CSV table of C-alpha atoms in Angstrom, one decimal:
chain,number,residue,atom,x,y,z
K,1,MET,CA,10.9,-31.7,36.7
K,2,ALA,CA,9.9,-28.1,36.8
K,3,GLY,CA,12.4,-26.5,34.3
K,4,THR,CA,16.0,-25.6,34.6
K,5,MET,CA,17.5,-23.9,37.6
K,6,VAL,CA,20.4,-21.6,36.6
K,7,PHE,CA,23.0,-20.8,39.3
K,8,ILE,CA,25.2,-17.7,38.7
K,9,ILE,CA,28.1,-17.7,41.2
K,10,SER,CA,30.4,-14.8,41.3
K,11,GLU,CA,31.8,-14.9,44.9
K,12,ALA,CA,35.5,-15.8,45.4
K,13,PRO,CA,36.1,-19.3,46.9
K,14,TYR,CA,36.6,-19.5,50.6
K,15,GLY,CA,35.9,-15.8,51.2
K,16,ASN,CA,32.5,-16.6,52.6
K,17,GLU,CA,30.1,-19.5,52.5
K,18,LYS,CA,28.0,-18.4,49.5
K,19,PRO,CA,29.8,-20.6,46.9
K,20,TRP,CA,29.7,-23.6,49.3
K,21,ASN,CA,26.0,-23.2,49.9
K,22,ALA,CA,25.3,-22.6,46.2
K,23,LEU,CA,27.0,-25.9,45.3
K,24,ARG,CA,25.3,-27.7,48.2
K,25,LEU,CA,21.9,-26.5,46.9
K,26,ALA,CA,22.8,-27.4,43.3
K,27,LYS,CA,23.7,-30.9,44.3
K,28,ALA,CA,20.5,-31.3,46.3
K,29,LEU,CA,18.3,-30.1,43.4
K,30,VAL,CA,19.9,-32.6,41.1
K,31,ALA,CA,19.2,-35.3,43.6
K,32,ILE,CA,15.5,-34.5,43.4
K,33,HIS,CA,15.7,-34.7,39.6
K,34,GLN,CA,15.9,-31.0,38.9
K,35,ASN,CA,17.9,-29.8,35.8
K,36,VAL,CA,20.7,-27.6,37.1
K,37,LYS,CA,23.2,-25.4,35.2
K,38,VAL,CA,26.0,-23.5,37.0
K,39,PHE,CA,27.9,-20.6,35.5
K,40,LEU,CA,31.0,-19.3,37.4
K,41,LEU,CA,31.8,-15.6,36.9
K,42,GLY,CA,34.7,-13.4,38.1
K,43,ASP,CA,36.7,-14.7,41.0
K,44,ALA,CA,34.3,-17.6,41.3
K,45,VAL,CA,36.0,-19.4,38.4
K,46,ALA,CA,38.6,-20.5,40.9
K,47,LEU,CA,36.0,-22.7,42.5
K,48,ALA,CA,36.5,-25.2,39.7
K,49,LYS,CA,40.3,-25.2,39.8
K,50,LYS,CA,41.9,-28.7,40.1
K,51,GLY,CA,44.3,-29.5,42.9
K,52,GLN,CA,43.0,-27.3,45.6
K,53,GLN,CA,44.8,-28.0,48.9
K,54,THR,CA,42.4,-27.3,51.8
K,55,PRO,CA,43.0,-27.9,55.5
K,56,THR,CA,41.9,-31.3,56.9
K,57,GLY,CA,38.2,-31.1,57.7
K,58,TYR,CA,37.6,-28.1,55.5
K,59,TYR,CA,35.4,-28.4,52.4
K,60,ASN,CA,37.1,-28.5,49.0
K,61,LEU,CA,35.2,-26.4,46.5
K,62,GLY,CA,37.0,-28.0,43.5
K,63,GLN,CA,35.8,-31.4,44.7
K,64,MET,CA,32.3,-30.1,45.3
K,65,VAL,CA,32.2,-28.8,41.7
K,66,ALA,CA,33.3,-32.2,40.4
K,67,ASP,CA,30.6,-33.9,42.6
K,68,VAL,CA,27.9,-31.5,41.2
K,69,ILE,CA,29.0,-32.4,37.6
K,70,ARG,CA,29.1,-36.1,38.4
K,71,SER,CA,25.6,-35.9,39.8
K,72,GLY,CA,24.3,-34.5,36.5
K,73,ALA,CA,24.6,-30.7,36.5
K,74,GLU,CA,26.3,-28.7,33.8
K,75,VAL,CA,29.1,-26.3,34.9
K,76,ARG,CA,30.7,-23.6,32.8
K,77,VAL,CA,33.3,-21.0,33.7
K,78,CYS,CA,33.4,-17.5,32.0
K,79,GLY,CA,36.1,-17.6,29.3
K,80,THR,CA,36.9,-13.9,29.6
K,81,CYS,CA,37.2,-14.2,33.4
K,82,ILE,CA,39.6,-17.1,33.3
K,83,GLY,CA,41.7,-15.2,30.7
K,84,ALA,CA,41.8,-12.2,33.0
K,85,ARG,CA,43.2,-14.4,35.8
K,86,GLY,CA,45.8,-16.2,33.6
K,87,LEU,CA,44.0,-19.5,33.9
K,88,LYS,CA,43.6,-22.1,31.1
K,89,SER,CA,40.8,-24.6,30.5
K,90,GLU,CA,43.0,-27.6,31.4
K,91,GLU,CA,43.4,-26.2,35.0
K,92,PHE,CA,39.7,-27.0,35.8
K,93,VAL,CA,38.2,-30.2,37.2
K,94,ASP,CA,36.9,-32.7,34.6
K,95,GLY,CA,33.6,-31.8,33.0
K,96,VAL,CA,33.9,-28.0,33.4
K,97,GLU,CA,33.3,-26.2,30.1
K,98,VAL,CA,34.5,-22.8,29.2
K,99,GLY,CA,31.6,-20.6,28.3
K,100,LYS,CA,30.7,-17.2,27.0
K,101,MET,CA,28.4,-14.5,28.1
K,102,LEU,CA,26.1,-15.5,25.3
K,103,ASP,CA,25.9,-19.0,26.8
K,104,LEU,CA,24.8,-17.4,30.1
K,105,ALA,CA,22.3,-15.2,28.3
K,106,ARG,CA,20.7,-18.2,26.7
K,107,TRP,CA,20.6,-20.1,30.0
K,108,VAL,CA,18.9,-17.1,31.7
K,109,GLU,CA,16.4,-16.8,28.8
K,110,GLU,CA,15.5,-20.5,28.9
K,111,GLY,CA,15.8,-21.1,32.7
K,112,SER,CA,12.8,-21.3,34.9
K,113,LYS,CA,14.6,-19.9,38.0
K,114,ILE,CA,17.8,-17.9,38.3
K,115,LEU,CA,19.8,-18.1,41.5
K,116,ASN,CA,22.6,-15.5,42.0
K,117,PHE,CA,25.3,-16.2,44.6
């Protein structure tokens, strides 16, 4: 393992394919035994919301976040960002933690690579 890969995702879900591709890459990196941490900022906090109803055949980002967590990645949502959107911690898929900017700062300081989506 070559250090920790830190993903910072700030794009809204379903507006474009950046969040989808970020989660795909995160899962692939975990599959090759890479340590992965994902921090969701701004509108991206909605990626981790439970109960998303997507059209048949369309990817479900909430399910993808859950899959990334189950595969071994750590995922946090920005606490300030969820508060600004009227969301509560219990609205997120299992395993998602509420984080602070200080958490992200530590991840960036300790991470070997930072990927921004």
